[in-house]
Coordinates of C-alpha atoms in Angstrom, one line a residue:
Chain A
M1 CA 0.0 0.0 0.0
V2 CA 1.3 3.4 -0.9
R3 CA 0.2 6.5 0.9
V4 CA 1.0 9.6 -1.2
R5 CA 1.1 12.5 1.0
L6 CA 2.6 15.5 -0.7
G7 CA 4.5 17.5 1.8
F8 CA 3.7 15.3 4.8
S9 CA 1.4 18.1 6.1
R10 CA -0.7 16.0 8.4
M11 CA 1.5 13.7 10.4
A12 CA 0.6 12.2 13.7
Y13 CA 3.2 12.1 16.4
G14 CA 4.3 8.6 15.4
M15 CA 4.2 8.1 11.6
T16 CA 2.4 5.1 10.2
P17 CA 5.1 2.7 8.8
G18 CA 4.9 2.2 5.1
L19 CA 6.0 3.6 1.7
Y20 CA 5.5 7.3 1.2
A21 CA 6.0 9.5 -1.8
M22 CA 7.7 12.8 -1.4
G23 CA 7.0 15.1 -4.3
T24 CA 6.2 13.1 -7.4
P25 CA 8.6 10.2 -7.5
T26 CA 9.0 7.9 -10.5
P27 CA 10.1 4.2 -10.5
D28 CA 13.7 5.5 -10.9
S29 CA 13.6 7.7 -7.8
P30 CA 15.8 6.9 -4.9
V31 CA 14.3 5.1 -1.8
L32 CA 15.3 6.5 1.6
V33 CA 14.7 4.4 4.6
T34 CA 13.9 5.9 8.0
A35 CA 12.3 5.4 11.4
N36 CA 8.7 6.3 12.2
Y37 CA 9.7 8.9 14.8
K38 CA 8.0 12.2 13.9
L39 CA 11.1 14.4 14.5
T40 CA 13.2 12.2 12.3
V41 CA 10.7 12.4 9.5
D42 CA 10.3 16.1 10.0
V43 CA 14.0 16.6 9.6
L44 CA 14.0 14.6 6.4
R45 CA 11.1 16.6 5.0
R46 CA 12.9 19.9 5.8
E47 CA 16.2 18.9 4.3
L48 CA 14.8 17.2 1.2
G49 CA 11.9 19.6 0.4
G50 CA 11.4 20.0 -3.4
R51 CA 12.9 16.6 -4.3
D52 CA 11.1 13.6 -5.7
L53 CA 11.8 10.6 -3.5
W54 CA 10.4 7.4 -2.0
I55 CA 10.5 7.3 1.8
L56 CA 10.2 3.8 3.4
V57 CA 9.2 4.3 7.0
L58 CA 10.0 1.4 9.3
D59 CA 8.1 0.6 12.5
T60 CA 10.5 1.5 15.3
A61 CA 7.8 2.2 17.9
N62 CA 8.3 6.0 17.4
V63 CA 12.0 5.8 18.4
N64 CA 14.7 7.6 16.5
V65 CA 17.0 5.7 14.1
W66 CA 20.1 5.3 16.3
C67 CA 18.3 4.2 19.5
A68 CA 16.1 1.9 17.4
A69 CA 19.1 0.4 15.6
G70 CA 20.7 -0.3 19.0
K71 CA 17.6 -2.1 20.1
G72 CA 17.3 -3.9 16.8
T73 CA 13.8 -2.5 16.0
F74 CA 15.4 -0.5 13.1
G75 CA 16.7 -3.8 11.9
T76 CA 17.2 -6.4 9.2
A77 CA 13.9 -8.3 9.9
E78 CA 11.8 -5.1 10.0
L79 CA 13.4 -3.8 6.8
V80 CA 13.0 -7.1 4.9
G81 CA 9.4 -7.4 6.1
R82 CA 8.6 -3.8 5.2
V83 CA 10.1 -4.1 1.7
A84 CA 7.8 -7.1 1.1
A85 CA 4.7 -5.6 2.7
T86 CA 4.9 -2.4 0.7
G87 CA 5.5 -4.2 -2.6
L88 CA 8.6 -2.0 -3.1
A89 CA 10.0 -4.2 -5.8
E90 CA 7.0 -3.4 -8.0
R91 CA 7.1 0.3 -7.3
V92 CA 10.7 1.0 -8.3
T93 CA 12.8 -0.4 -11.1
H94 CA 16.2 0.0 -9.4
R95 CA 17.3 -2.2 -6.5
Q96 CA 18.9 0.1 -4.0
L97 CA 17.9 1.3 -0.5
I98 CA 19.6 4.3 1.1
L99 CA 19.7 3.9 4.9
P100 CA 21.0 6.4 7.5
Q101 CA 24.5 5.4 8.6
L102 CA 23.4 5.4 12.2
G103 CA 20.9 2.6 11.3
A104 CA 23.8 0.2 10.6
P105 CA 24.1 -1.2 14.2
G106 CA 20.7 -2.9 13.6
V107 CA 20.8 -3.8 9.9
A108 CA 23.0 -6.4 8.2
A109 CA 23.3 -5.0 4.7
H110 CA 24.4 -8.4 3.1
A111 CA 21.4 -10.1 4.7
V112 CA 19.0 -7.5 3.3
A113 CA 20.5 -8.0 -0.1
K114 CA 20.2 -11.7 0.1
E115 CA 16.6 -11.7 1.2
T116 CA 15.1 -8.8 -0.8
G117 CA 17.5 -8.3 -3.8
F118 CA 17.9 -4.7 -2.7
R119 CA 21.5 -3.4 -2.2
V120 CA 21.9 -1.3 0.9
V121 CA 23.8 2.0 0.7
Y122 CA 24.5 3.8 3.9
G123 CA 23.9 7.5 3.6
P124 CA 25.4 10.3 5.7
I125 CA 24.9 10.5 9.5
R126 CA 23.2 13.9 9.3
A127 CA 20.1 14.5 7.3
K128 CA 21.5 17.9 6.3
D129 CA 24.2 16.2 4.2
L130 CA 21.6 14.2 2.2
P131 CA 21.2 16.7 -0.6
A132 CA 25.0 16.8 -1.2
F133 CA 25.1 13.0 -0.9
L134 CA 22.3 12.5 -3.4
D135 CA 23.8 15.1 -5.8
H136 CA 27.2 13.5 -5.8
G137 CA 26.5 10.0 -6.9
E138 CA 25.4 8.8 -3.5
L139 CA 28.9 9.1 -2.1
A140 CA 29.5 10.3 1.5
T141 CA 32.6 12.2 2.3
P142 CA 34.6 11.0 5.4
E143 CA 33.3 14.1 7.2
M144 CA 29.7 13.0 6.6
R145 CA 30.5 9.6 8.1
R146 CA 31.9 10.9 11.4
I147 CA 29.8 11.8 14.4
G148 CA 30.8 14.7 16.7
F149 CA 29.2 16.0 19.8
P150 CA 29.0 19.8 19.4
L151 CA 27.8 22.2 22.1
L152 CA 24.3 22.5 20.8
D153 CA 23.8 18.7 20.7
R154 CA 25.1 18.5 24.3
L155 CA 22.8 21.3 25.5
V156 CA 19.7 19.9 23.8
L157 CA 20.0 17.0 26.2
A158 CA 20.4 19.1 29.3
P159 CA 16.7 19.6 30.0
V160 CA 16.1 15.8 29.9
E161 CA 18.8 15.3 32.5
L162 CA 17.7 18.2 34.6
R163 CA 14.1 16.9 34.7
H164 CA 15.3 13.4 35.4
Y165 CA 17.1 14.4 38.5
L166 CA 14.8 17.2 39.6
V167 CA 13.0 15.2 42.4
P168 CA 16.2 13.8 44.0
M169 CA 17.7 17.3 43.9
L170 CA 14.5 18.7 45.6
V171 CA 14.7 16.0 48.3
V172 CA 18.3 16.8 49.1
A173 CA 17.6 20.5 49.1
L174 CA 14.7 20.0 51.4
V175 CA 16.7 18.0 53.9
L176 CA 19.8 20.2 53.8
G177 CA 17.5 23.3 54.0
A178 CA 15.5 22.1 56.9
L179 CA 17.9 20.2 59.2
P180 CA 20.1 23.2 60.2
G181 CA 17.0 25.1 61.4
I182 CA 15.8 22.1 63.4
I183 CA 19.2 21.7 65.0
Q184 CA 19.4 25.3 65.9
G185 CA 16.0 25.2 67.6
Q186 CA 14.3 27.1 64.8
A187 CA 12.4 24.3 63.1
G188 CA 10.5 25.5 60.1
E189 CA 12.8 28.5 59.7
L190 CA 15.3 28.9 56.9
V191 CA 18.5 29.6 58.8
S192 CA 21.5 30.7 56.8
A193 CA 23.2 27.3 56.9
G194 CA 19.9 25.9 55.4
G195 CA 20.0 28.4 52.6
H196 CA 23.5 27.4 51.8
G197 CA 22.5 23.7 51.7
I198 CA 19.8 24.5 49.2
A199 CA 22.3 26.5 47.1
A200 CA 24.7 23.6 47.2
A201 CA 22.1 21.1 46.1
L202 CA 21.1 23.4 43.2
A203 CA 24.8 23.8 42.3
T204 CA 25.3 20.0 42.3
W205 CA 22.2 19.5 40.1
L206 CA 23.1 22.3 37.6
G207 CA 26.8 21.2 37.6
G208 CA 26.0 17.5 36.7
C209 CA 23.2 18.1 34.3
L210 CA 24.0 21.5 32.6
L211 CA 27.5 22.8 33.2
G212 CA 29.2 19.4 32.8
P213 CA 27.6 18.8 29.4
A214 CA 28.4 22.4 28.3
L215 CA 32.1 22.2 29.4
L216 CA 32.6 18.5 28.5
P217 CA 35.6 19.0 26.1
W218 CA 37.4 21.2 28.6
L219 CA 36.9 19.3 31.8
P220 CA 40.2 17.5 32.7
G221 CA 40.3 13.7 32.6
R222 CA 38.7 11.2 30.2
A223 CA 36.4 9.3 32.6
F224 CA 33.2 11.1 33.2
W225 CA 33.4 10.4 36.9
V226 CA 36.7 12.2 37.0
K227 CA 35.5 15.2 35.0
G228 CA 32.4 15.4 37.2
A229 CA 34.4 15.1 40.4
G230 CA 36.7 18.0 39.4
L231 CA 33.8 20.2 38.3
G232 CA 31.9 19.5 41.6
A233 CA 35.0 20.2 43.7
A234 CA 35.4 23.5 41.8
L235 CA 31.8 24.4 42.5
A236 CA 32.2 23.6 46.2
L237 CA 35.2 25.9 46.4
L238 CA 33.2 28.6 44.6
L239 CA 30.5 28.3 47.3
A240 CA 33.2 28.5 50.0
A241 CA 34.7 31.6 48.3
A242 CA 31.2 33.1 48.3
G243 CA 31.2 32.6 52.1
M244 CA 28.5 30.0 52.0
V245 CA 30.5 27.5 54.0
Q246 CA 33.2 28.2 56.5
G247 CA 35.8 26.3 58.3
L248 CA 38.3 23.8 56.9
L249 CA 36.3 20.7 57.7
P250 CA 32.9 21.8 56.3
I251 CA 34.7 23.2 53.2
L252 CA 36.4 19.8 52.8
G253 CA 33.0 18.2 53.3
G254 CA 31.5 20.3 50.5
V255 CA 34.3 19.4 48.2
L256 CA 33.6 15.7 48.9
W257 CA 29.9 15.6 48.7
I258 CA 29.3 18.1 45.9
G259 CA 32.2 16.5 44.0
A260 CA 30.7 13.0 44.5
G261 CA 27.3 14.3 43.5
V262 CA 28.4 16.0 40.3
S263 CA 30.6 13.0 39.6
F264 CA 27.7 10.6 39.8
L265 CA 25.3 12.8 37.8
F266 CA 27.8 13.5 35.1
M267 CA 28.7 9.8 34.8
N268 CA 25.1 9.2 34.0
F269 CA 25.4 11.7 31.1
T270 CA 27.5 9.0 29.3
G271 CA 24.2 7.6 27.9
C272 CA 23.6 10.9 26.1
T273 CA 26.9 11.1 24.4
T274 CA 28.0 10.0 20.9
F275 CA 31.3 8.4 21.8
T276 CA 31.3 6.4 25.1
S277 CA 31.6 2.6 24.9
Q278 CA 29.8 0.1 27.1
S279 CA 33.2 -1.3 28.2
G280 CA 34.4 2.1 29.2
V281 CA 31.2 2.9 31.2
K282 CA 31.5 -0.5 32.9
A283 CA 35.0 0.5 34.0
E284 CA 33.7 3.9 35.2
L285 CA 31.0 2.2 37.4
R286 CA 33.8 1.0 39.7
A287 CA 33.8 4.6 41.0
V288 CA 30.3 4.2 42.5
P289 CA 31.3 2.9 45.9
G290 CA 33.8 5.7 46.2
Q291 CA 31.2 8.2 45.3
I292 CA 28.9 6.9 48.0
V293 CA 31.6 7.0 50.6
A294 CA 32.8 10.4 49.6
G295 CA 29.2 11.7 49.5
L296 CA 28.3 10.4 53.0
A297 CA 31.6 11.5 54.6
G298 CA 31.3 14.9 52.9
L299 CA 27.8 15.4 54.2
A300 CA 28.9 14.5 57.7
L301 CA 31.7 17.1 57.6
W302 CA 29.4 19.7 55.9
S303 CA 26.9 19.3 58.8
L304 CA 29.5 20.5 61.3
D305 CA 28.6 23.9 60.0
W306 CA 25.0 23.5 61.2
W307 CA 26.0 23.9 64.9
R308 CA 27.7 27.2 64.4
Chain B
M1 CA 37.5 19.0 18.8
A2 CA 37.5 15.2 18.8
L3 CA 36.3 13.9 22.1
R4 CA 38.3 10.9 23.4
Y5 CA 37.0 8.4 25.9
L6 CA 39.0 5.8 28.0
A7 CA 42.0 4.1 26.4
N8 CA 42.4 0.3 26.1
V9 CA 38.9 -0.8 27.2
V10 CA 37.0 -1.7 24.1
T11 CA 36.2 -5.3 23.0
L12 CA 36.6 -4.7 19.3
Q13 CA 38.4 -7.5 17.4
L14 CA 39.2 -7.9 13.7
D15 CA 40.3 -11.1 12.1
E16 CA 42.4 -9.6 9.3
A17 CA 43.0 -13.0 7.7
A18 CA 39.3 -13.5 7.2
C19 CA 38.6 -10.0 5.8
V20 CA 37.6 -9.8 2.2
G21 CA 38.2 -6.0 2.0
C22 CA 34.6 -5.0 1.1
G23 CA 34.9 -1.8 3.1
R24 CA 31.6 -2.0 4.9
C25 CA 33.1 -1.6 8.3
A26 CA 34.8 1.7 7.3
E27 CA 31.5 2.8 5.7
V28 CA 29.4 2.3 8.8
C29 CA 31.8 3.3 11.6
P30 CA 30.9 6.7 12.9
H31 CA 34.3 7.2 14.5
A32 CA 36.7 6.2 11.6
V33 CA 38.1 3.3 13.6
F34 CA 38.8 1.3 10.4
A35 CA 40.8 2.1 7.2
I36 CA 41.1 -0.1 4.1
Q37 CA 44.8 -0.7 3.3
D38 CA 46.0 -3.1 0.7
R39 CA 42.4 -4.3 0.2
R40 CA 42.1 -5.4 3.8
A41 CA 40.4 -3.6 6.7
R42 CA 42.7 -2.4 9.5
I43 CA 41.9 -1.0 12.9
V44 CA 43.5 2.4 12.9
D45 CA 41.9 4.0 16.0
R46 CA 40.7 1.3 18.4
D47 CA 40.2 3.7 21.3
A48 CA 37.7 5.7 19.3
C49 CA 35.4 2.7 19.1
M50 CA 32.1 3.2 21.0
E51 CA 31.0 -0.5 20.6
C52 CA 27.8 0.3 18.6
G53 CA 28.3 -3.0 16.7
A54 CA 27.6 -1.6 13.2
C55 CA 30.8 -3.0 11.8
A56 CA 30.3 -6.5 13.1
R57 CA 26.7 -6.6 12.1
N58 CA 27.5 -5.6 8.5
C59 CA 30.6 -7.7 8.0
P60 CA 29.6 -10.3 5.4
V61 CA 32.3 -12.8 6.6
A62 CA 31.9 -12.3 10.4
A63 CA 35.6 -11.1 10.6
I64 CA 34.7 -8.6 13.3
S65 CA 33.6 -9.2 16.9
V66 CA 32.6 -6.7 19.5
D67 CA 30.6 -6.8 22.7
A68 CA 28.1 -4.3 21.4
G69 CA 26.0 -2.2 23.7
V70 CA 25.1 1.3 24.8
G71 CA 27.7 3.2 26.8
C72 CA 25.2 4.4 29.3
A73 CA 25.8 4.4 33.1
T74 CA 22.1 4.8 33.9
G75 CA 21.3 1.7 31.8
L76 CA 24.1 -0.4 33.2
L77 CA 23.3 0.6 36.8
N78 CA 19.6 -0.2 36.2
R79 CA 20.6 -3.6 34.9
A80 CA 23.0 -4.2 37.8
L81 CA 20.1 -3.3 40.2
G82 CA 17.7 -5.5 38.4
R83 CA 15.5 -2.6 37.3
K84 CA 14.0 -2.0 33.9
G85 CA 15.0 0.7 31.6
D86 CA 18.0 0.8 29.3
C87 CA 19.0 4.4 29.4
C88 CA 17.6 7.1 27.1
C89 CA 15.8 4.6 25.0
S90 CA 13.8 3.1 27.9
E91 CA 10.1 3.4 28.3
E92 CA 10.6 5.8 31.2
R93 CA 12.4 8.4 29.2
G94 CA 10.5 7.8 26.0
N95 CA 11.8 9.4 22.8
E96 CA 13.6 12.2 24.4
C97 CA 17.0 11.5 23.1
T98 CA 16.5 12.8 19.7
T99 CA 19.7 14.1 18.2
T100 CA 22.2 11.6 19.4
K101 CA 21.8 8.1 20.7

């Protein structure tokens, strides 16, 4: 079944899988394969507007190409099945499918060729390179094949991280904000040490979820737990410089627990990056016991400030 | 600026004797780990490998092996704790990871 929708003007959030015509394609027009994630299809539509193409949309349960390829839903079986279900071989005279390069973890090109007769060509990583790719004999330059992790891509993910850790941060802020008042016999009041605790919780959260991603290339170390620990320690010293925590032991405590907190949060940013390996992250997880010990010891030292 | 992760940790292996030089691995790798030299694939930047598994999946003669997975601390911790959810692609976090993995 072919659904011809000029311009894709009325798409639902998750696109129905199938074969779509973009513009007025002929049996000779290229076939591009993508995921049924609305944002992905939107990007294709934007970058390829004005061209005549076939778009074969796979059922990835509304997940983007790279995530879906990792899970195998953007995969060989789905592609082979979708080629058959759409009767693609009768719609086009050529035998070539253009897949996004980031779909490759899920698709075995040689198996697709064997089962469908269609040859798989992996296109560029970024949709914005598709026009150049199509105009130059379907050849991708080495630059088109390499993934980076520029500032904008890192910051786009920050809101997700911030929201993910919002509740834990609020809990920590509430405890650190309320305990000093209770200890000082002013339960329910926000004493200055309590205010400083809330500021520290906020700094930890923003450090791990926003500052860390923004400063990623410049933070010393390669392991994310190291980068995060350094950033957290620096933030703790900034709080001390601002007079928010005084005395050697409470300052040391702040360095320890804020360092441990940012270290842990930033370690969890590995899943958002484009270059961390599973083996590397497994190695990083050995830092977790140390983070817990440093966090608890740091909080104990920090709390010495509450009796001032 | 090329971001570098930990050195000497990845599980990527290439059997150069089995390689037929088709070039698929170099085509699909997003980190230019492979180069084709003398009609054989070579690993030229092993530490850049993120273990996505694209090369192994697309090698027609199974000359490449890698313990493929997502380099995601949240997902690995969840798995270690017996909880569901494999990082940004999990049900909990829906489709929020849009631009990268």
